[in-house]
Short mmCIF file of C-alpha atoms in Angstrom, two decimals:
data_model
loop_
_atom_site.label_atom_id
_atom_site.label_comp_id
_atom_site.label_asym_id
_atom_site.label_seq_id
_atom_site.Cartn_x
_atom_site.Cartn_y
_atom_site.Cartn_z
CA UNK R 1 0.00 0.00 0.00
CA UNK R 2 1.43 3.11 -0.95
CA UNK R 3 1.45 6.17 1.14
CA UNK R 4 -1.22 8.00 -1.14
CA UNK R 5 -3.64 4.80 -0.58
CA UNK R 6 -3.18 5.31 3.13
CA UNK R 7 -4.39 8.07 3.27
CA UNK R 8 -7.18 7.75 1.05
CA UNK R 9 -8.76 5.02 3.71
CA UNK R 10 -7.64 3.75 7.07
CA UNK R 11 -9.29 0.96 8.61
CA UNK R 12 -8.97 -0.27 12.37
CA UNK R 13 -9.73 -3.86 13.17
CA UNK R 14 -10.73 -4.77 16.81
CA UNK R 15 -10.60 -8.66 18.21
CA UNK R 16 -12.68 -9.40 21.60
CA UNK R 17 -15.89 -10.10 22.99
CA UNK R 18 -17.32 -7.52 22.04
CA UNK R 19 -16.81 -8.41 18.10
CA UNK R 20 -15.69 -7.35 15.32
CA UNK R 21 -15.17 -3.71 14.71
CA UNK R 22 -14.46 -2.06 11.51
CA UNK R 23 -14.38 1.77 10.92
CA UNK R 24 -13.59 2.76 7.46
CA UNK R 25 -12.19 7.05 7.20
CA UNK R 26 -13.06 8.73 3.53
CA UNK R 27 -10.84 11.50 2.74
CA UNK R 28 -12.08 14.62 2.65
CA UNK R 29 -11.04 15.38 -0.74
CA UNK R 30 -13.27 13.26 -2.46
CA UNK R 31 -16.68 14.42 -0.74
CA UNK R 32 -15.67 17.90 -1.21
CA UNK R 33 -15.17 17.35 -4.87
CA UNK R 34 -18.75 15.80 -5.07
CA UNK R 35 -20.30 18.27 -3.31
CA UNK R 36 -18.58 21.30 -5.72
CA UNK R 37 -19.85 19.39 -8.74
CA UNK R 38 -23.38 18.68 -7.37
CA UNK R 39 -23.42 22.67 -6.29
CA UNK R 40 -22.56 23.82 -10.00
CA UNK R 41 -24.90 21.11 -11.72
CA UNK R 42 -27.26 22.70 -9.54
CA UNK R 43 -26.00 26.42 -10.19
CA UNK R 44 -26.18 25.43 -13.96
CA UNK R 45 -30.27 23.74 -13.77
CA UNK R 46 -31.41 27.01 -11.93
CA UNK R 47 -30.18 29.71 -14.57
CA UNK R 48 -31.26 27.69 -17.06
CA UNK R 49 -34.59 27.88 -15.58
CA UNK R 50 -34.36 31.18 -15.08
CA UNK R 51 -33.65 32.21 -18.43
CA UNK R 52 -36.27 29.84 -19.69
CA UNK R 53 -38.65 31.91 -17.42
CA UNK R 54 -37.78 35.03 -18.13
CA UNK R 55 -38.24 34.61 -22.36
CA UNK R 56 -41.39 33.07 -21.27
CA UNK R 57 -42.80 35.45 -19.60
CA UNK R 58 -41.08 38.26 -22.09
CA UNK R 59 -42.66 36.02 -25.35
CA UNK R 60 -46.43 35.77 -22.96
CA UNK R 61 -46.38 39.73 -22.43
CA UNK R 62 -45.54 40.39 -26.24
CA UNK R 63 -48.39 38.30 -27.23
CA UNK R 64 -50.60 39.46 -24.71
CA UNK R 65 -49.80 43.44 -26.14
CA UNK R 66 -50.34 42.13 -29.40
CA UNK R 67 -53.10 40.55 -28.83
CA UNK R 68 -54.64 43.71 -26.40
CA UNK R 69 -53.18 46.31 -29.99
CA UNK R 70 -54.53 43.68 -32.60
CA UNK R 71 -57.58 41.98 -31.36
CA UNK R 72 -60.43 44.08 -31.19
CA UNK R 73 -63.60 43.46 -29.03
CA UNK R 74 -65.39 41.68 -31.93
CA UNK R 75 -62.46 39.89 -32.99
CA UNK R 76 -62.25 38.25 -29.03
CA UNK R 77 -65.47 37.21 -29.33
CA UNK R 78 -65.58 35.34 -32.64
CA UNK R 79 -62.03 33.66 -30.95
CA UNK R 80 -64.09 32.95 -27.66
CA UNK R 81 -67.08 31.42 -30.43
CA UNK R 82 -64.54 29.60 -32.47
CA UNK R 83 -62.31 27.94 -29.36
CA UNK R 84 -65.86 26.91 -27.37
CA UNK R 85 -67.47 25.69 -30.41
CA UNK R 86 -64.65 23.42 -31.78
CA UNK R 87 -63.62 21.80 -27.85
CA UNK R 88 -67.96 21.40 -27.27
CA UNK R 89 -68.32 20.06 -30.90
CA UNK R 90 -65.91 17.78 -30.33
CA UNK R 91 -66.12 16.47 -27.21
CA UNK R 92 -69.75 15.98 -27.30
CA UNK R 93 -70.22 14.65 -30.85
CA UNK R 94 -72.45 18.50 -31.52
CA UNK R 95 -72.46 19.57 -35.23
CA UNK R 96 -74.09 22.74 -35.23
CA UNK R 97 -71.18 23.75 -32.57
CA UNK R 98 -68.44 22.36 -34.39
CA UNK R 99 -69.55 24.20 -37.69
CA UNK R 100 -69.87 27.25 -35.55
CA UNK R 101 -66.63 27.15 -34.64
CA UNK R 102 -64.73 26.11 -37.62
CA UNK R 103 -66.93 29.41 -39.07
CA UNK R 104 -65.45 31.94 -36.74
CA UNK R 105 -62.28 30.03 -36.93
CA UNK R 106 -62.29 30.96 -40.90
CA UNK R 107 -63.60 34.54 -39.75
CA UNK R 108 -60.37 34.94 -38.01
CA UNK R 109 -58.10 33.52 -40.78
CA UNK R 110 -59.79 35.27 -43.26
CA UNK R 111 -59.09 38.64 -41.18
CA UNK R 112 -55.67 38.50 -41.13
CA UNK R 113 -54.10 39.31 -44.55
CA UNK R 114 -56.46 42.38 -43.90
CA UNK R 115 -53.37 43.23 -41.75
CA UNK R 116 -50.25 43.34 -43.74
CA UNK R 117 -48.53 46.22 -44.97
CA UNK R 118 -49.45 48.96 -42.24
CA UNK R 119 -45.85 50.00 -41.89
CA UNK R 120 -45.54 49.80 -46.13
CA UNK R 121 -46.53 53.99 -46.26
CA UNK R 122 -44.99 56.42 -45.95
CA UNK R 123 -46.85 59.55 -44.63
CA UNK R 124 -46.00 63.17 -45.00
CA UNK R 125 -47.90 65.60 -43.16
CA UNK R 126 -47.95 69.96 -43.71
CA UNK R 127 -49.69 72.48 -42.57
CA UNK R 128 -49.72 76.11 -44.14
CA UNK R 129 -49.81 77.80 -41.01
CA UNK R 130 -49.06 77.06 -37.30
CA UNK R 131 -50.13 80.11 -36.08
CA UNK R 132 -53.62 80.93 -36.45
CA UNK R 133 -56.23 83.15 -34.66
CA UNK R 134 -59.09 81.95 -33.29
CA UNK R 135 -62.21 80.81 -35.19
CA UNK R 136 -59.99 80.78 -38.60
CA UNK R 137 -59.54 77.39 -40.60
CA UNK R 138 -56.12 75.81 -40.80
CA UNK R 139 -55.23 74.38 -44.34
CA UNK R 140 -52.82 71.47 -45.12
CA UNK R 141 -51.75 68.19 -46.80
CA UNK R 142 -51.45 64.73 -46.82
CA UNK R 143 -49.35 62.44 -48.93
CA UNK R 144 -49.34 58.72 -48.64
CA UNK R 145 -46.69 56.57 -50.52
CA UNK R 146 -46.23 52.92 -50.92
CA UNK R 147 -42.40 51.99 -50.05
CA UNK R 148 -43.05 48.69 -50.16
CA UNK R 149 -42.09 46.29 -53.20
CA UNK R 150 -45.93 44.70 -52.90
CA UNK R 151 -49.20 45.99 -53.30
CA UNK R 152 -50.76 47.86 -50.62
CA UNK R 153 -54.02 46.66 -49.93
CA UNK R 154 -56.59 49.71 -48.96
CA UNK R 155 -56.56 51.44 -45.42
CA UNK R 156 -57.13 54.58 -43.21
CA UNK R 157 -54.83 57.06 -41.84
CA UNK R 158 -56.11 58.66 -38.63
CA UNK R 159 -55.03 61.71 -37.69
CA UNK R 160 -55.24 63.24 -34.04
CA UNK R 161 -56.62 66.98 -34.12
CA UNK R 162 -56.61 68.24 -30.17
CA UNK R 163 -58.97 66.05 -28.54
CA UNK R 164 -61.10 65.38 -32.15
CA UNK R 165 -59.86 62.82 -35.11
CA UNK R 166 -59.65 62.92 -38.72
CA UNK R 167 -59.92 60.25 -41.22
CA UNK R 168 -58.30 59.62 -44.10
CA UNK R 169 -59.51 56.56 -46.63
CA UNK R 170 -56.66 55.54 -48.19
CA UNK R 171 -57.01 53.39 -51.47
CA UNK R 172 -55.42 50.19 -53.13
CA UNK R 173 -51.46 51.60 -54.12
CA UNK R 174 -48.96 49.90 -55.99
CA UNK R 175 -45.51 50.15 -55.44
CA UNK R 176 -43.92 53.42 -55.46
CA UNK R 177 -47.32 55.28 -55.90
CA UNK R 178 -48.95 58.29 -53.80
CA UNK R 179 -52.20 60.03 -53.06
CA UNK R 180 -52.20 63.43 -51.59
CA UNK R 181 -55.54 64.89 -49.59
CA UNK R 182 -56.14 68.54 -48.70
CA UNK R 183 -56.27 68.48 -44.90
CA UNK R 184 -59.29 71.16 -43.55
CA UNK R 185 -59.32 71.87 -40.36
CA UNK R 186 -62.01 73.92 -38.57
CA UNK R 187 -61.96 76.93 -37.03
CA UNK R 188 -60.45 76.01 -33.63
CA UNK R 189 -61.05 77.29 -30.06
CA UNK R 190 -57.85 79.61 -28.87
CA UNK R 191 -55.50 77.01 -27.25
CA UNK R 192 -52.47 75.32 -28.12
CA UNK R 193 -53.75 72.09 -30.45
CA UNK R 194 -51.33 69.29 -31.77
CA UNK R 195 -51.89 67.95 -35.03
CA UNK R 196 -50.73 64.38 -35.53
CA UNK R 197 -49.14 61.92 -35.25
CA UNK R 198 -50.84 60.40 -38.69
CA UNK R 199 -51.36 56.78 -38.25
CA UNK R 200 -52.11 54.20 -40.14
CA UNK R 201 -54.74 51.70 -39.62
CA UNK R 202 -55.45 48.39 -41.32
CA UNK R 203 -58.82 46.26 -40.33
CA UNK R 204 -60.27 43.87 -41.91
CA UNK R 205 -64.09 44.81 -43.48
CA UNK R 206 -65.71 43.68 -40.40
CA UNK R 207 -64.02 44.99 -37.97
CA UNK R 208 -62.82 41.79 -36.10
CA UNK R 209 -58.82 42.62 -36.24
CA UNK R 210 -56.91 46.05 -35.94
CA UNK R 211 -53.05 47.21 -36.33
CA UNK R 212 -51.85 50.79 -36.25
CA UNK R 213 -48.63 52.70 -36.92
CA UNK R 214 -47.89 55.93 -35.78
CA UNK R 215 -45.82 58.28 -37.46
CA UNK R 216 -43.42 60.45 -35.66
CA UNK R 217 -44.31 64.03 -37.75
CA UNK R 218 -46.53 66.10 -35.00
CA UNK R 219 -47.37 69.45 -35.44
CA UNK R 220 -48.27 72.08 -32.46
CA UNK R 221 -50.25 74.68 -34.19
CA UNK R 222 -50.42 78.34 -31.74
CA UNK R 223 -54.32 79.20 -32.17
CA UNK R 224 -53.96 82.96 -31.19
CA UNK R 225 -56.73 84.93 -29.15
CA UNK R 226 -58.71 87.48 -30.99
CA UNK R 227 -57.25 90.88 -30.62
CA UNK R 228 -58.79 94.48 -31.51
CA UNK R 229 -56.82 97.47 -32.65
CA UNK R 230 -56.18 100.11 -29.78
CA UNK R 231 -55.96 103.64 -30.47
CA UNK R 232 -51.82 104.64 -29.71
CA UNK R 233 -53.09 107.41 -27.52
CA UNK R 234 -54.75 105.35 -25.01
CA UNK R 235 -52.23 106.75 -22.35
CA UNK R 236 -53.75 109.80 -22.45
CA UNK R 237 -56.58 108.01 -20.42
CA UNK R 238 -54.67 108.17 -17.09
CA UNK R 239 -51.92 110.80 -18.32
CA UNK R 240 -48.88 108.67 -18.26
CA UNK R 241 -47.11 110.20 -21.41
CA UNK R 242 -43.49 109.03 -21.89
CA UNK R 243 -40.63 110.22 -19.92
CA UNK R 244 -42.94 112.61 -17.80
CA UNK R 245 -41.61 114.06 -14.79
CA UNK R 246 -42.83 112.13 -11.16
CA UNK R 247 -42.67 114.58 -8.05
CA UNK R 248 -39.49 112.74 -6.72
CA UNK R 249 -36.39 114.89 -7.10
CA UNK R 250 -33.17 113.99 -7.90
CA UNK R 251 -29.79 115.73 -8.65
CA UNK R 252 -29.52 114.71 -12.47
CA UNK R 253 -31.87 114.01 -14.97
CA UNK R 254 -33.67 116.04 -17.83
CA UNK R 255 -36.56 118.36 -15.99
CA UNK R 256 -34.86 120.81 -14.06
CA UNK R 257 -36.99 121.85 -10.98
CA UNK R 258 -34.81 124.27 -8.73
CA UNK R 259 -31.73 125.26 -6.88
CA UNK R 260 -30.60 124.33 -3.72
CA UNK R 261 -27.68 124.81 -1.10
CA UNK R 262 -24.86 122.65 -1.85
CA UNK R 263 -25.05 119.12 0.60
CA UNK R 264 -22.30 116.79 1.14
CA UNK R 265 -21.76 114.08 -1.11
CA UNK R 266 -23.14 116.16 -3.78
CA UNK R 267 -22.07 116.50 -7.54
CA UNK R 268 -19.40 118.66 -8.00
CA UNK R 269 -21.06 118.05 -11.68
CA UNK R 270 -24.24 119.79 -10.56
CA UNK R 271 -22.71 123.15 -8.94
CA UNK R 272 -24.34 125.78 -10.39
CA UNK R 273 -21.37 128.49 -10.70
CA UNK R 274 -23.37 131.92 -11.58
CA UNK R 275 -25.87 131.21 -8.00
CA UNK R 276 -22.86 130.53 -6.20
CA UNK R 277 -21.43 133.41 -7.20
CA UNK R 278 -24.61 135.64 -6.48
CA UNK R 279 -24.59 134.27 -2.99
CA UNK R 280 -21.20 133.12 -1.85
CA UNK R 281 -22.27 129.77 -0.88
CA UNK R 282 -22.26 126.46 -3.46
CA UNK R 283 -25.54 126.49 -5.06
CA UNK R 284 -26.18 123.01 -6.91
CA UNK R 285 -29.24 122.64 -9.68
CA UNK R 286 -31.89 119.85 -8.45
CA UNK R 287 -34.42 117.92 -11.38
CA UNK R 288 -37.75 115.89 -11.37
CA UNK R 289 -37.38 112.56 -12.07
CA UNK R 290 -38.31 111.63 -15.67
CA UNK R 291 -38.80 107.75 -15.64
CA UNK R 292 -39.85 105.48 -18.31
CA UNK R 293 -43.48 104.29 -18.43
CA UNK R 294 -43.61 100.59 -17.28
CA UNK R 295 -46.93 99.08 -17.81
CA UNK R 296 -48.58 95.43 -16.25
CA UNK R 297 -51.51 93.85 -17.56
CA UNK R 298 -53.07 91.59 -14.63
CA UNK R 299 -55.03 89.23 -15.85
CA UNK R 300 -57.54 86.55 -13.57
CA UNK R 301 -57.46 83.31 -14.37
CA UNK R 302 -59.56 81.35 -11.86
CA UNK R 303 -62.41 79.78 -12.78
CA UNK R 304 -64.71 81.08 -9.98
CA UNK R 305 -64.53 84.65 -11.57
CA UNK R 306 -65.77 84.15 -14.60
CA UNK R 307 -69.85 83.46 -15.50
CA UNK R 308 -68.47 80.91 -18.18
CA UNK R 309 -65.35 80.09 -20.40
CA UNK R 310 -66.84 82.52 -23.76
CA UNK R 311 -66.42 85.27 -21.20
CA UNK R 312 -62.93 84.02 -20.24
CA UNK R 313 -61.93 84.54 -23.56
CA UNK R 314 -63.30 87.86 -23.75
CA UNK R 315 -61.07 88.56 -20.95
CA UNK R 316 -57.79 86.93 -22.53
CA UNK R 317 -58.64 88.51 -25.87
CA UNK R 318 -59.14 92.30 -23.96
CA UNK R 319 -55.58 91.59 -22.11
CA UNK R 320 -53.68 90.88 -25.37
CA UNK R 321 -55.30 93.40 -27.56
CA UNK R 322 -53.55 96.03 -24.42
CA UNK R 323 -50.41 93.70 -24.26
CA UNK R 324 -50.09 94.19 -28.65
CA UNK R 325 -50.69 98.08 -28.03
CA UNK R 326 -48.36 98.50 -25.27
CA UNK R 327 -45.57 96.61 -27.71
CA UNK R 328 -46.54 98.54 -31.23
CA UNK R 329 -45.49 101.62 -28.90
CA UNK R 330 -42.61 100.55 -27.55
CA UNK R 331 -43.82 100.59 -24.11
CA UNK R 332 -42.02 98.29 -20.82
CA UNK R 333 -44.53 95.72 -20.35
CA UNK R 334 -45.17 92.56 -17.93
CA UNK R 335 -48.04 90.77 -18.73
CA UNK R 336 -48.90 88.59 -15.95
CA UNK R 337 -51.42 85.89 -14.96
CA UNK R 338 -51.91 83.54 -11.95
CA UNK R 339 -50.53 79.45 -11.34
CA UNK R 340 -51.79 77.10 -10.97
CA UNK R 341 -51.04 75.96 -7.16
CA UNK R 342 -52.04 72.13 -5.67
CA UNK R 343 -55.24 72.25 -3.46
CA UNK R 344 -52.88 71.20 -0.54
CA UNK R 345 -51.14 73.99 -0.32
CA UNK R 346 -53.20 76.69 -1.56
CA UNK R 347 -53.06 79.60 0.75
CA UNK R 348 -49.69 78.68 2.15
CA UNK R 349 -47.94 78.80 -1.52
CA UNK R 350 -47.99 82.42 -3.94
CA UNK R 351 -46.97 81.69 -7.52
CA UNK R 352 -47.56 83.65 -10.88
CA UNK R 353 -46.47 83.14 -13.96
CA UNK R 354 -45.33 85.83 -16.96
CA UNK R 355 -46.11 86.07 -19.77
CA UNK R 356 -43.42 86.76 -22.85
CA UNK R 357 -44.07 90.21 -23.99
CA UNK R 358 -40.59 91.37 -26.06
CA UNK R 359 -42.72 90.95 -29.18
CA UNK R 360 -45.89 90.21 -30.91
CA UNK R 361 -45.54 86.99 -31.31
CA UNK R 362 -44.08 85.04 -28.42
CA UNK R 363 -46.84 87.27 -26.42
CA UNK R 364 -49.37 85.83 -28.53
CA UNK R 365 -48.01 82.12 -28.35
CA UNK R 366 -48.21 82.70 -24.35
CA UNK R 367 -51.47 83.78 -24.32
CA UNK R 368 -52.56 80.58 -26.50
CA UNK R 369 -51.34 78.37 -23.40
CA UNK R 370 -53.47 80.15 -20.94
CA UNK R 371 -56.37 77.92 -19.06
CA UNK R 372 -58.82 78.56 -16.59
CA UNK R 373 -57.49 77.28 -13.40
CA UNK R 374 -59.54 75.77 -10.55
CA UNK R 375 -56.82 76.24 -8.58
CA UNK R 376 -55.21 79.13 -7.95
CA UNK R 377 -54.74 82.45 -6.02
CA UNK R 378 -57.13 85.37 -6.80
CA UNK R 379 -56.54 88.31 -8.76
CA UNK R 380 -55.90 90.50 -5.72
CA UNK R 381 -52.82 88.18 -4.39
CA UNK R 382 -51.86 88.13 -7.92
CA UNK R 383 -51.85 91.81 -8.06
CA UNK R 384 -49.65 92.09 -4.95
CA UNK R 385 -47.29 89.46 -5.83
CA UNK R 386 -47.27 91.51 -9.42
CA UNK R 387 -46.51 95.11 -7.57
CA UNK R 388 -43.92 93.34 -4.87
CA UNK R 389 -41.96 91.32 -7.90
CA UNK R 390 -41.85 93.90 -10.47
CA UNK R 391 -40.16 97.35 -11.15
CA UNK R 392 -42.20 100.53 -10.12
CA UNK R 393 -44.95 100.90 -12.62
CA UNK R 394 -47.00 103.59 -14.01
CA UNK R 395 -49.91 101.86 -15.60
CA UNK R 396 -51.86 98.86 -14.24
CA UNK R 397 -54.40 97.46 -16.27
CA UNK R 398 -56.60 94.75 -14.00
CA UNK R 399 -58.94 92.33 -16.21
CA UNK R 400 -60.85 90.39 -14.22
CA UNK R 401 -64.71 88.45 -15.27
CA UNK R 402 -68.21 89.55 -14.03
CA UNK R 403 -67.83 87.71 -10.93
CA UNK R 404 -65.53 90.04 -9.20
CA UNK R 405 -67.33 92.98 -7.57
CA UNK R 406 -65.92 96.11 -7.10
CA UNK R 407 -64.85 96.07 -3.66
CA UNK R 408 -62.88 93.31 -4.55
CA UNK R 409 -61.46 94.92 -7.63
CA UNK R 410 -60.65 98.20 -5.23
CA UNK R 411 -58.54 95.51 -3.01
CA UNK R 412 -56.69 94.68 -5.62
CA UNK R 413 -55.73 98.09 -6.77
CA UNK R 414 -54.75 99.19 -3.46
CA UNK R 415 -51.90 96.73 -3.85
CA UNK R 416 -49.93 98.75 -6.17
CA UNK R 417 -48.02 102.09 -4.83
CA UNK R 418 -49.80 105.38 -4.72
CA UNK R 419 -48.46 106.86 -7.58
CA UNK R 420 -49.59 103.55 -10.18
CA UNK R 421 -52.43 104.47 -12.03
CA UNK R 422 -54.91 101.49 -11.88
CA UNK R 423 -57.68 100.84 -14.74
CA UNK R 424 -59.97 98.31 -13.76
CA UNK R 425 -61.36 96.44 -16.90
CA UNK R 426 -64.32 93.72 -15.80
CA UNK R 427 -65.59 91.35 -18.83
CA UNK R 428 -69.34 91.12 -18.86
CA UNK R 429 -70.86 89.99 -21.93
CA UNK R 430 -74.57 90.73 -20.81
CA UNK R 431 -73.36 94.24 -19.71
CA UNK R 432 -73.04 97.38 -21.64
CA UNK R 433 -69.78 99.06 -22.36
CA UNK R 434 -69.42 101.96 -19.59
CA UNK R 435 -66.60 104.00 -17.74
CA UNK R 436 -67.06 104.99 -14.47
CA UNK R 437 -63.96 106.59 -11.71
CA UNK R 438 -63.66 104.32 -8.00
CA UNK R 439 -62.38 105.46 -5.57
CA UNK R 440 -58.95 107.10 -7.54
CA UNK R 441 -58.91 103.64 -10.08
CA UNK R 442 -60.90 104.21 -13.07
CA UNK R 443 -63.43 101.02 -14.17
CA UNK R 444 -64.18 100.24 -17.59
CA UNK R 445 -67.00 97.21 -18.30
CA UNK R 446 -66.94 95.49 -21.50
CA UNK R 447 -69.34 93.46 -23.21
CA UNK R 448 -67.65 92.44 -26.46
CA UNK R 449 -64.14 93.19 -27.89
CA UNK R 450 -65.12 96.14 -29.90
CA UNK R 451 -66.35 97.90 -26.88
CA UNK R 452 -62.54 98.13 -25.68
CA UNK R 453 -61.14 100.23 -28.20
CA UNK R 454 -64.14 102.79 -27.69
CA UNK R 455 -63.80 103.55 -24.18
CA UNK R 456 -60.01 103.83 -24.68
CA UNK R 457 -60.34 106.30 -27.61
CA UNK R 458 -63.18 108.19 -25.56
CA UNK R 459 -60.82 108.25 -22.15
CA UNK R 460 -57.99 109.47 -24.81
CA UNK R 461 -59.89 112.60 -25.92
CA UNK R 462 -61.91 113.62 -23.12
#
């Protein structure tokens, strides 16, 4: 026995009454090798398994969304008709099941070749104009093309318009041929509206299967509020011409207003030489501030001022018509309008949001994107938040619905400094137009658009 066999097994042999003993060792070596194969045979069978599970249940959940995109609800029942007829019919020996079954089962086949060649077209999608005012149509086109090398058996193209859909028959194309459509739109509510995507849609004549492809060309077309034309001299309604003097005096600027005894840490700039030669003592000249005319336009967006949403939009269209004015003359502007601000924290949380008002059209865009909000702070807190944010202003123009009263609409003028001039502007379409002075804030009520420009022009002249 070699020393390698000895340890490998050692056996001990035991003579007496008790018997026979015999006790047989296995080296560790071997059971630990055993044990490390079993463990990766093991190791091996359970990510196997794994893997097997996991494409199964990938391969079930692709069917399943197939099946949910493909299968519509008439197209599950004639399955449901076709699998219970056919297993009945069989297993009971029934005729009129089985030929029930094997019916709906030739439905079904017959359905599907109803289903190749959605993703064959190729769709191209324009529109004349993205920018549109409201109540005008919006004009475009359609072109379909078969890319494919077969023929294209008929179909639909649906195309999402805001909330609505348009429809689009499309009909048998060879390969390499197109159709184009004229695309008429409606004359849409002011609002932001996306156009597309287009997306195809095969289905068989009955209706039993469905498959879609969506294109990725979406449009977002800027339906503009309905503005009015505002006579230039509407500042003459509450005096604020450009660059007139304020009663705050400062040591330089353009309107001089006296001379005074010279003060440390004046001007040497400012001595006037000819006084201070008169009296002996350094006389130094003293001005009226001459600012620049900053104007806001305030607008209310909650829902609980306003009688209804047509005389929201009166009130959107009456703060951009004065927003376009206050730009065509070159005026500072800041057009802002309330947030919308989570039920939870309402009254514990002030937010407001401006409006772009550099130019015409980014103004315009903005005001497209305003909502009603049931949510929100009301026009008084957005007034104050307005006047505490903002540069010192001149003008203050205040549109608010029928709903707000006038002691509510005096609140909300008080929020701006003494020397703001606030005009009031309520939207009432049952009212008729009027101008009235409260209380050192001057209220104008509107009924329709039209009405704006008038009381403007008559404030201007009288």
């Amino acid at each position: 026995m070699t020393l390698e066999e000895s340890r490998l097994t050692r056996t001990v042999h035991s003579t007496g009454t008790a018997g026979r003993t015999h006790v047989t060792a296995t080296s560790t070596a071997f059971g630990t090798t055993g044990r490390s194969r079993r463990s990766r045979a093991f190791v091996r069978a359970a990510v196997w398994w794994t893997g097997v599970w996991r494409a199964t249940g990938s391969g079930v959940r692709t069917a399943a969304d197939w099946a949910a995109e493909t299968i519509r609800p008439a197209g599950a029942l004639v399955a449901f008709a076709a699998s219970i007829g056919l297993v009945l019919g069989m297993l009971f020996g029934w005729v009129e099941w089985m030929v029930a079954g094997a019916a709906s089962l030739l439905l079904l086949v017959a359905a599907v070749p109803f289903l190749f060649g959605a993703r064959s077209y190729d769709v191209d999608l324009t529109l004349t104009h993205e920018r549109v005012v409201a109540g005008d149509d919006v004009a475009g086109e359609i072109v379909v093309r078969n890319d494919g090398h077969r023929l294209s058996l008929p179909g639909r193209i649906d195309i999402p318009v805001g909330a609505g859909l348009v429809e689009f028959g499309v009909p048998l194309l060879r390969p390499g041929h197109h159709i184009s459509q004229p695309l008429d739109i409606p004359g849409m509510r002011r609002g932001i509206v996306t156009v597309g995507p287009a997306t195809t849609v095969r289905s068989d004549p009955i209706g039993l299967l469905r498959r879609e492809h969506a294109f990725e060309d979406v449009h977002e077309v800027f339906v503009h509020p309905r503005t009015v034309s505002l006579p230039s001299t509407s500042a003459g309604l509450i005096r604020d011409l450009e660059g007139s003097p304020t009663r705050r005096l400062v040591d330089a600027d353009m309107s001089f207003h006296a001379i005074r005894e010279y003060a440390p840490g004046d001007s040497r700039r400012q001595i006037h030489w000819k006084s201070t030669a008169k009296t002996g003592r350094l006389m130094v000249r003293q001005y009226e501030e001459s600012r620049r005319s900053r104007m806001a336009v305030v607008l209310g967006v909650s829902e609980a001022e306003y009688a209804d949403a047509d005389e929201f939009e009166l009130a959107v269209s009456c703060a951009a018509s004065l927003g376009l004015r206050a730009v065509h003359d070159a005026r500072d502007v800041q057009i802002v309008v309330g947030s919308e601000i989570p039920r939870v924290v309402r009254g514990r949380l002030r937010a407001i949001r401006h409006i772009p008002s550099a130019a015409p059209r980014p103004m315009l865009d903005g005001f497209s994107g305003v909502d009603l909000l049931p949510s929100t702070m009301p026009v008084g807190d957005v007034c104050r938040l307005t006047a505490e944010s903002g540069e010192r202003l001149s003008i203050a123009f205040v549109v608010v619905g029928s709903r707000v009263p006038l002691t509510r609409l005096q609140q909300a003028a008080l929020a701006f400094p003494a020397d703001t001039e606030v005009v009031g502007l309520i939207c009432d379409e049952r009212a008729h137009p009027r101008m009235q002075p409260v209380s050192g804030m001057t209220v104008l009520t509107v009924g329709t658009l039209d009405d704006l420009a008038g009381l403007l022009l008559r404030g201007a002249t009288s």
